[in-house]
PDB file of C-alpha atoms in Angstrom:
ATOM      1  CA  UNK D 661      64.209 -30.363-117.466  1.00  0.00           C
ATOM      2  CA  UNK D 662      61.876 -27.481-118.140  1.00  0.00           C
ATOM      3  CA  UNK D 663      63.972 -24.468-119.123  1.00  0.00           C
ATOM      4  CA  UNK D 664      63.137 -20.786-119.611  1.00  0.00           C
ATOM      5  CA  UNK D 665      65.487 -19.343-122.225  1.00  0.00           C
ATOM      6  CA  UNK D 666      65.425 -15.535-122.457  1.00  0.00           C
ATOM      7  CA  UNK D 667      67.381 -14.108-125.395  1.00  0.00           C
ATOM      8  CA  UNK D 668      66.366 -11.060-127.444  1.00  0.00           C
ATOM      9  CA  UNK D 669      68.352 -11.991-130.563  1.00  0.00           C
ATOM     10  CA  UNK D 670      66.268 -14.361-132.679  1.00  0.00           C
ATOM     11  CA  UNK D 671      69.388 -15.538-134.518  1.00  0.00           C
ATOM     12  CA  UNK D 672      70.682 -16.844-131.202  1.00  0.00           C
ATOM     13  CA  UNK D 673      67.414 -17.769-129.518  1.00  0.00           C
ATOM     14  CA  UNK D 674      66.188 -20.202-132.160  1.00  0.00           C
ATOM     15  CA  UNK D 675      69.336 -22.382-132.499  1.00  0.00           C
ATOM     16  CA  UNK D 676      69.829 -22.466-128.719  1.00  0.00           C
ATOM     17  CA  UNK D 677      66.207 -23.449-128.193  1.00  0.00           C
ATOM     18  CA  UNK D 678      66.531 -26.162-130.845  1.00  0.00           C
ATOM     19  CA  UNK D 679      69.736 -27.527-129.320  1.00  0.00           C
ATOM     20  CA  UNK D 680      68.258 -27.661-125.817  1.00  0.00           C
ATOM     21  CA  UNK D 681      65.076 -29.303-127.127  1.00  0.00           C
ATOM     22  CA  UNK D 682      67.082 -31.919-129.031  1.00  0.00           C
ATOM     23  CA  UNK D 683      68.881 -32.671-125.762  1.00  0.00           C
ATOM     24  CA  UNK D 684      65.509 -33.726-124.302  1.00  0.00           C
ATOM     25  CA  UNK D 685      64.568 -30.528-122.466  1.00  0.00           C
ATOM     26  CA  UNK D 686      61.257 -28.664-122.638  1.00  0.00           C
ATOM     27  CA  UNK D 687      62.169 -25.098-123.551  1.00  0.00           C
ATOM     28  CA  UNK D 688      60.145 -21.892-123.481  1.00  0.00           C
ATOM     29  CA  UNK D 689      61.961 -19.272-125.534  1.00  0.00           C
ATOM     30  CA  UNK D 690      61.255 -15.598-124.807  1.00  0.00           C
ATOM     31  CA  UNK D 691      62.762 -12.425-126.326  1.00  0.00           C
ATOM     32  CA  UNK D 692      61.556  -9.796-123.877  1.00  0.00           C
ATOM     33  CA  UNK D 693      62.421  -9.309-120.197  1.00  0.00           C
ATOM     34  CA  UNK D 694      58.941  -8.129-119.225  1.00  0.00           C
ATOM     35  CA  UNK D 695      57.305 -11.161-120.836  1.00  0.00           C
ATOM     36  CA  UNK D 696      59.793 -13.416-119.061  1.00  0.00           C
ATOM     37  CA  UNK D 697      58.958 -11.666-115.796  1.00  0.00           C
ATOM     38  CA  UNK D 698      55.259 -12.360-116.336  1.00  0.00           C
ATOM     39  CA  UNK D 699      55.853 -16.014-117.286  1.00  0.00           C
ATOM     40  CA  UNK D 700      58.023 -16.572-114.209  1.00  0.00           C
ATOM     41  CA  UNK D 701      55.091 -15.439-112.081  1.00  0.00           C
ATOM     42  CA  UNK D 702      52.891 -18.101-113.729  1.00  0.00           C
ATOM     43  CA  UNK D 703      55.171 -21.112-114.084  1.00  0.00           C
ATOM     44  CA  UNK D 704      57.911 -23.018-112.334  1.00  0.00           C
ATOM     45  CA  UNK D 705      61.098 -23.975-114.133  1.00  0.00           C
ATOM     46  CA  UNK D 706      63.966 -26.340-113.432  1.00  0.00           C
ATOM     47  CA  UNK D 707      66.515 -23.960-114.963  1.00  0.00           C
ATOM     48  CA  UNK D 708      66.699 -20.383-116.290  1.00  0.00           C
ATOM     49  CA  UNK D 709      69.073 -19.238-119.044  1.00  0.00           C
ATOM     50  CA  UNK D 710      69.092 -15.432-119.064  1.00  0.00           C
ATOM     51  CA  UNK D 711      70.680 -12.935-121.401  1.00  0.00           C
ATOM     52  CA  UNK D 712      71.700  -9.788-119.511  1.00  0.00           C
ATOM     53  CA  UNK D 713      70.766  -7.109-122.068  1.00  0.00           C
ATOM     54  CA  UNK D 714      67.037  -7.514-122.671  1.00  0.00           C
ATOM     55  CA  UNK D 715      64.214  -5.129-123.630  1.00  0.00           C
ATOM     56  CA  UNK D 716      62.239  -3.634-120.699  1.00  0.00           C
ATOM     57  CA  UNK D 717      63.658  -5.790-117.887  1.00  0.00           C
ATOM     58  CA  UNK D 718      67.287  -6.862-117.883  1.00  0.00           C
ATOM     59  CA  UNK D 719      68.429 -10.410-117.206  1.00  0.00           C
ATOM     60  CA  UNK D 720      70.225  -9.140-114.115  1.00  0.00           C
ATOM     61  CA  UNK D 721      66.997  -7.647-112.732  1.00  0.00           C
ATOM     62  CA  UNK D 722      65.085 -10.817-113.617  1.00  0.00           C
ATOM     63  CA  UNK D 723      67.612 -12.883-111.698  1.00  0.00           C
ATOM     64  CA  UNK D 724      67.476 -10.614-108.652  1.00  0.00           C
ATOM     65  CA  UNK D 725      63.664 -10.563-108.621  1.00  0.00           C
ATOM     66  CA  UNK D 726      63.551 -14.340-109.015  1.00  0.00           C
ATOM     67  CA  UNK D 727      65.802 -14.850-105.998  1.00  0.00           C
ATOM     68  CA  UNK D 728      63.895 -12.319-103.905  1.00  0.00           C
ATOM     69  CA  UNK D 729      60.785 -14.471-104.462  1.00  0.00           C
ATOM     70  CA  UNK D 730      62.642 -17.364-102.883  1.00  0.00           C
ATOM     71  CA  UNK D 731      62.884 -19.345-106.118  1.00  0.00           C
ATOM     72  CA  UNK D 732      65.765 -21.793-106.135  1.00  0.00           C
ATOM     73  CA  UNK D 733      66.058 -23.160-109.678  1.00  0.00           C
ATOM     74  CA  UNK D 734      69.589 -22.725-111.082  1.00  0.00           C
ATOM     75  CA  UNK D 735      70.207 -19.631-113.223  1.00  0.00           C
ATOM     76  CA  UNK D 736      72.758 -19.525-116.036  1.00  0.00           C
ATOM     77  CA  UNK D 737      73.645 -15.999-117.156  1.00  0.00           C
ATOM     78  CA  UNK D 738      74.455 -15.993-120.895  1.00  0.00           C
ATOM     79  CA  UNK D 739      75.729 -12.592-121.997  1.00  0.00           C
ATOM     80  CA  UNK D 740      78.211 -10.608-124.060  1.00  0.00           C
ATOM     81  CA  UNK D 741      79.226  -8.677-120.944  1.00  0.00           C
ATOM     82  CA  UNK D 742      82.605 -10.258-120.306  1.00  0.00           C
ATOM     83  CA  UNK D 743      84.324  -7.994-117.760  1.00  0.00           C
ATOM     84  CA  UNK D 744      85.270  -9.524-114.446  1.00  0.00           C
ATOM     85  CA  UNK D 745      83.120  -6.956-112.657  1.00  0.00           C
ATOM     86  CA  UNK D 746      80.136  -8.019-114.802  1.00  0.00           C
ATOM     87  CA  UNK D 747      80.653 -11.665-113.897  1.00  0.00           C
ATOM     88  CA  UNK D 748      80.837 -10.744-110.227  1.00  0.00           C
ATOM     89  CA  UNK D 749      77.635  -8.703-110.524  1.00  0.00           C
ATOM     90  CA  UNK D 750      75.826 -11.554-112.267  1.00  0.00           C
ATOM     91  CA  UNK D 751      76.843 -14.143-109.691  1.00  0.00           C
ATOM     92  CA  UNK D 752      76.084 -11.777-106.812  1.00  0.00           C
ATOM     93  CA  UNK D 753      72.619 -11.187-108.313  1.00  0.00           C
ATOM     94  CA  UNK D 754      71.886 -14.882-107.824  1.00  0.00           C
ATOM     95  CA  UNK D 755      73.169 -16.576-110.971  1.00  0.00           C
ATOM     96  CA  UNK D 756      74.717 -20.002-110.457  1.00  0.00           C
ATOM     97  CA  UNK D 757      76.862 -19.927-113.580  1.00  0.00           C
ATOM     98  CA  UNK D 758      78.043 -17.360-116.111  1.00  0.00           C
ATOM     99  CA  UNK D 759      78.825 -17.979-119.785  1.00  0.00           C
ATOM    100  CA  UNK D 760      80.139 -15.305-122.148  1.00  0.00           C
ATOM    101  CA  UNK D 761      78.719 -15.008-125.683  1.00  0.00           C
ATOM    102  CA  UNK D 762      79.356 -16.101-128.318  1.00  0.00           C
ATOM    103  CA  UNK D 763      79.082 -19.416-126.529  1.00  0.00           C
ATOM    104  CA  UNK D 764      79.804 -22.822-127.978  1.00  0.00           C
ATOM    105  CA  UNK D 765      76.503 -24.708-127.943  1.00  0.00           C
ATOM    106  CA  UNK D 766      78.189 -27.877-126.690  1.00  0.00           C
ATOM    107  CA  UNK D 767      79.641 -25.958-123.750  1.00  0.00           C
ATOM    108  CA  UNK D 768      76.198 -24.487-123.039  1.00  0.00           C
ATOM    109  CA  UNK D 769      74.651 -27.969-123.031  1.00  0.00           C
ATOM    110  CA  UNK D 770      77.396 -29.182-120.689  1.00  0.00           C
ATOM    111  CA  UNK D 771      76.780 -26.250-118.318  1.00  0.00           C
ATOM    112  CA  UNK D 772      73.035 -27.035-118.372  1.00  0.00           C
ATOM    113  CA  UNK D 773      73.723 -30.685-117.570  1.00  0.00           C
ATOM    114  CA  UNK D 774      76.042 -29.646-114.746  1.00  0.00           C
ATOM    115  CA  UNK D 775      73.399 -27.371-113.224  1.00  0.00           C
ATOM    116  CA  UNK D 776      70.784 -30.126-113.582  1.00  0.00           C
ATOM    117  CA  UNK D 777      72.932 -32.419-111.450  1.00  0.00           C
ATOM    118  CA  UNK D 778      72.091 -30.409-108.370  1.00  0.00           C
ATOM    119  CA  UNK D 779      69.066 -32.596-107.732  1.00  0.00           C
ATOM    120  CA  UNK D 780      69.750 -34.806-104.693  1.00  0.00           C
ATOM    121  CA  UNK D 781      68.242 -37.655-106.732  1.00  0.00           C
ATOM    122  CA  UNK D 782      70.858 -37.335-109.436  1.00  0.00           C
ATOM    123  CA  UNK D 783      73.618 -39.927-109.719  1.00  0.00           C
ATOM    124  CA  UNK D 784      75.811 -39.765-112.793  1.00  0.00           C
ATOM    125  CA  UNK D 785      73.598 -39.436-115.881  1.00  0.00           C
ATOM    126  CA  UNK D 786      70.654 -40.949-114.034  1.00  0.00           C
ATOM    127  CA  UNK D 787      67.846 -40.129-111.613  1.00  0.00           C
ATOM    128  CA  UNK D 788      67.035 -42.599-108.858  1.00  0.00           C
ATOM    129  CA  UNK D 789      63.951 -43.188-106.746  1.00  0.00           C
ATOM    130  CA  UNK D 790      64.305 -46.339-104.639  1.00  0.00           C
ATOM    131  CA  UNK D 791      65.451 -49.029-107.098  1.00  0.00           C
ATOM    132  CA  UNK D 792      63.991 -47.298-110.141  1.00  0.00           C
ATOM    133  CA  UNK D 793      66.556 -45.630-112.411  1.00  0.00           C
ATOM    134  CA  UNK D 794      65.853 -43.155-115.201  1.00  0.00           C
ATOM    135  CA  UNK D 795      68.657 -42.819-117.746  1.00  0.00           C
ATOM    136  CA  UNK D 796      68.567 -39.207-118.930  1.00  0.00           C
ATOM    137  CA  UNK D 797      70.645 -39.692-122.074  1.00  0.00           C
ATOM    138  CA  UNK D 798      68.832 -42.743-123.471  1.00  0.00           C
ATOM    139  CA  UNK D 799      65.276 -42.063-122.228  1.00  0.00           C
ATOM    140  CA  UNK D 800      65.157 -45.524-120.685  1.00  0.00           C
ATOM    141  CA  UNK D 801      63.997 -46.909-117.350  1.00  0.00           C
ATOM    142  CA  UNK D 802      65.844 -49.623-115.461  1.00  0.00           C
ATOM    143  CA  UNK D 803      64.765 -51.686-112.473  1.00  0.00           C
ATOM    144  CA  UNK D 804      66.697 -54.780-111.547  1.00  0.00           C
ATOM    145  CA  UNK D 805      67.429 -56.599-114.773  1.00  0.00           C
ATOM    146  CA  UNK D 806      64.450 -55.055-116.563  1.00  0.00           C
ATOM    147  CA  UNK D 807      64.875 -52.213-119.044  1.00  0.00           C
ATOM    148  CA  UNK D 808      62.196 -50.151-120.698  1.00  0.00           C
ATOM    149  CA  UNK D 809      62.300 -47.637-123.554  1.00  0.00           C
ATOM    150  CA  UNK D 810      59.929 -44.683-123.150  1.00  0.00           C
ATOM    151  CA  UNK D 811      58.486 -42.220-125.625  1.00  0.00           C
ATOM    152  CA  UNK D 812      59.629 -38.619-125.263  1.00  0.00           C
ATOM    153  CA  UNK D 813      56.444 -37.518-123.498  1.00  0.00           C
ATOM    154  CA  UNK D 814      56.398 -40.565-121.190  1.00  0.00           C
ATOM    155  CA  UNK D 815      60.022 -39.870-120.316  1.00  0.00           C
ATOM    156  CA  UNK D 816      59.259 -36.205-119.581  1.00  0.00           C
ATOM    157  CA  UNK D 817      56.382 -37.161-117.266  1.00  0.00           C
ATOM    158  CA  UNK D 818      58.454 -39.714-115.363  1.00  0.00           C
ATOM    159  CA  UNK D 819      61.417 -37.334-115.091  1.00  0.00           C
ATOM    160  CA  UNK D 820      59.144 -34.618-113.687  1.00  0.00           C
ATOM    161  CA  UNK D 821      57.609 -37.014-111.169  1.00  0.00           C
ATOM    162  CA  UNK D 822      61.005 -38.412-110.160  1.00  0.00           C
ATOM    163  CA  UNK D 823      62.338 -34.908-109.549  1.00  0.00           C
ATOM    164  CA  UNK D 824      59.360 -34.383-107.196  1.00  0.00           C
ATOM    165  CA  UNK D 825      58.898 -37.759-105.476  1.00  0.00           C
ATOM    166  CA  UNK D 826      56.063 -38.066-102.970  1.00  0.00           C
ATOM    167  CA  UNK D 827      54.776 -34.639-104.018  1.00  0.00           C
ATOM    168  CA  UNK D 828      51.194 -34.334-105.257  1.00  0.00           C
ATOM    169  CA  UNK D 829      51.333 -32.591-108.621  1.00  0.00           C
ATOM    170  CA  UNK D 830      48.182 -31.094-110.078  1.00  0.00           C
ATOM    171  CA  UNK D 831      47.112 -31.467-113.683  1.00  0.00           C
ATOM    172  CA  UNK D 832      47.948 -27.802-114.209  1.00  0.00           C
ATOM    173  CA  UNK D 833      51.466 -28.280-112.827  1.00  0.00           C
ATOM    174  CA  UNK D 834      52.037 -31.317-115.051  1.00  0.00           C
ATOM    175  CA  UNK D 835      50.647 -29.513-118.074  1.00  0.00           C
ATOM    176  CA  UNK D 836      52.871 -26.502-117.411  1.00  0.00           C
ATOM    177  CA  UNK D 837      55.900 -28.729-116.876  1.00  0.00           C
ATOM    178  CA  UNK D 838      55.489 -30.797-120.030  1.00  0.00           C
ATOM    179  CA  UNK D 839      53.953 -28.519-122.633  1.00  0.00           C
ATOM    180  CA  UNK D 840      55.660 -25.496-124.120  1.00  0.00           C
ATOM    181  CA  UNK D 841      54.375 -22.031-123.374  1.00  0.00           C
ATOM    182  CA  UNK D 842      51.387 -21.166-125.616  1.00  0.00           C
ATOM    183  CA  UNK D 843      50.573 -24.753-126.585  1.00  0.00           C
ATOM    184  CA  UNK D 844      47.162 -26.131-125.704  1.00  0.00           C
ATOM    185  CA  UNK D 845      47.036 -29.861-124.921  1.00  0.00           C
ATOM    186  CA  UNK D 846      43.720 -31.608-125.363  1.00  0.00           C
ATOM    187  CA  UNK D 847      41.514 -31.740-122.278  1.00  0.00           C
ATOM    188  CA  UNK D 848      42.180 -35.437-121.694  1.00  0.00           C
ATOM    189  CA  UNK D 849      45.901 -35.292-122.550  1.00  0.00           C
ATOM    190  CA  UNK D 850      47.160 -35.668-118.956  1.00  0.00           C
ATOM    191  CA  UNK D 851      44.749 -38.516-118.189  1.00  0.00           C
ATOM    192  CA  UNK D 852      45.744 -40.343-121.368  1.00  0.00           C
ATOM    193  CA  UNK D 853      49.458 -39.798-120.721  1.00  0.00           C
ATOM    194  CA  UNK D 854      49.247 -41.096-117.150  1.00  0.00           C
ATOM    195  CA  UNK D 855      47.246 -44.135-118.276  1.00  0.00           C
ATOM    196  CA  UNK D 856      49.736 -44.867-121.060  1.00  0.00           C
ATOM    197  CA  UNK D 857      52.692 -44.401-118.702  1.00  0.00           C
ATOM    198  CA  UNK D 858      51.193 -46.791-116.160  1.00  0.00           C
ATOM    199  CA  UNK D 859      50.789 -49.403-118.873  1.00  0.00           C
ATOM    200  CA  UNK D 860      54.396 -48.933-119.932  1.00  0.00           C
ATOM    201  CA  UNK D 861      55.698 -49.074-116.349  1.00  0.00           C
ATOM    202  CA  UNK D 862      54.067 -52.451-115.813  1.00  0.00           C
ATOM    203  CA  UNK D 863      57.092 -53.903-117.599  1.00  0.00           C
ATOM    204  CA  UNK D 864      59.298 -52.924-114.641  1.00  0.00           C
ATOM    205  CA  UNK D 865      56.661 -53.556-111.966  1.00  0.00           C
ATOM    206  CA  UNK D 866      56.067 -49.997-110.794  1.00  0.00           C
ATOM    207  CA  UNK D 867      52.798 -49.028-112.477  1.00  0.00           C
ATOM    208  CA  UNK D 868      51.136 -48.673-109.058  1.00  0.00           C
ATOM    209  CA  UNK D 869      53.768 -46.120-107.993  1.00  0.00           C
ATOM    210  CA  UNK D 870      51.994 -43.560-110.165  1.00  0.00           C
ATOM    211  CA  UNK D 871      49.153 -42.719-107.817  1.00  0.00           C
ATOM    212  CA  UNK D 872      45.998 -40.774-108.587  1.00  0.00           C
ATOM    213  CA  UNK D 873      45.098 -38.441-105.729  1.00  0.00           C
ATOM    214  CA  UNK D 874      41.460 -37.777-106.530  1.00  0.00           C
ATOM    215  CA  UNK D 875      40.578 -34.136-106.833  1.00  0.00           C
ATOM    216  CA  UNK D 876      44.217 -33.090-106.490  1.00  0.00           C
ATOM    217  CA  UNK D 877      46.482 -34.704-109.077  1.00  0.00           C
ATOM    218  CA  UNK D 878      49.138 -37.379-109.260  1.00  0.00           C
ATOM    219  CA  UNK D 879      52.056 -38.537-107.147  1.00  0.00           C
ATOM    220  CA  UNK D 880      55.024 -40.842-107.621  1.00  0.00           C
ATOM    221  CA  UNK D 881      54.946 -42.957-104.478  1.00  0.00           C
ATOM    222  CA  UNK D 882      57.271 -45.971-104.175  1.00  0.00           C
ATOM    223  CA  UNK D 883      55.747 -46.827-100.793  1.00  0.00           C
ATOM    224  CA  UNK D 884      52.370 -48.053-102.053  1.00  0.00           C
TER     225      UNK D 884
END
């Protein structure tokens, strides 16, 4: 999943970002509420992890603004504010879960996995589109009796497409979904990644599912 992690304490931000990245997620780490507010206006995320007490714009305000825009990605409030009234305020502001700091990183990862299961495509530790299965913990693809190991970037592309089946996704959307904030992929990076992924998916007979919609982008279409 692509995750926006907003935490003003570098000593907490960096290890949390590393742990989430090691778990296979693409993580943009931000220390300032106003910067997070700006980024949220530019990019879509699968999950938000928000500290409450942030410079300029609080995590609570960020959550409320995000919901007012009609955005539906799960929000996990991660904060030192541990009173029952605080938890009620956070959940009423639109958060889906609430974790009090200092938080055990393994519990945080479990909460993130739990929130990620809200996709209707999710079954157990896997995503399914037709008879194609993506194993989220092993970065492998399964179809029938065929199994395929993917690289990290190939896995991230297929996961993104499987979470948005039949939806045409532009190059910009794919770039924003797969590359961290501030990184600049080469101009042909998306084309090369799609071509490489198609070659890899030939092993399970679904290379033609990854359609090119000329002038618009790419789509995962099992009905070709």
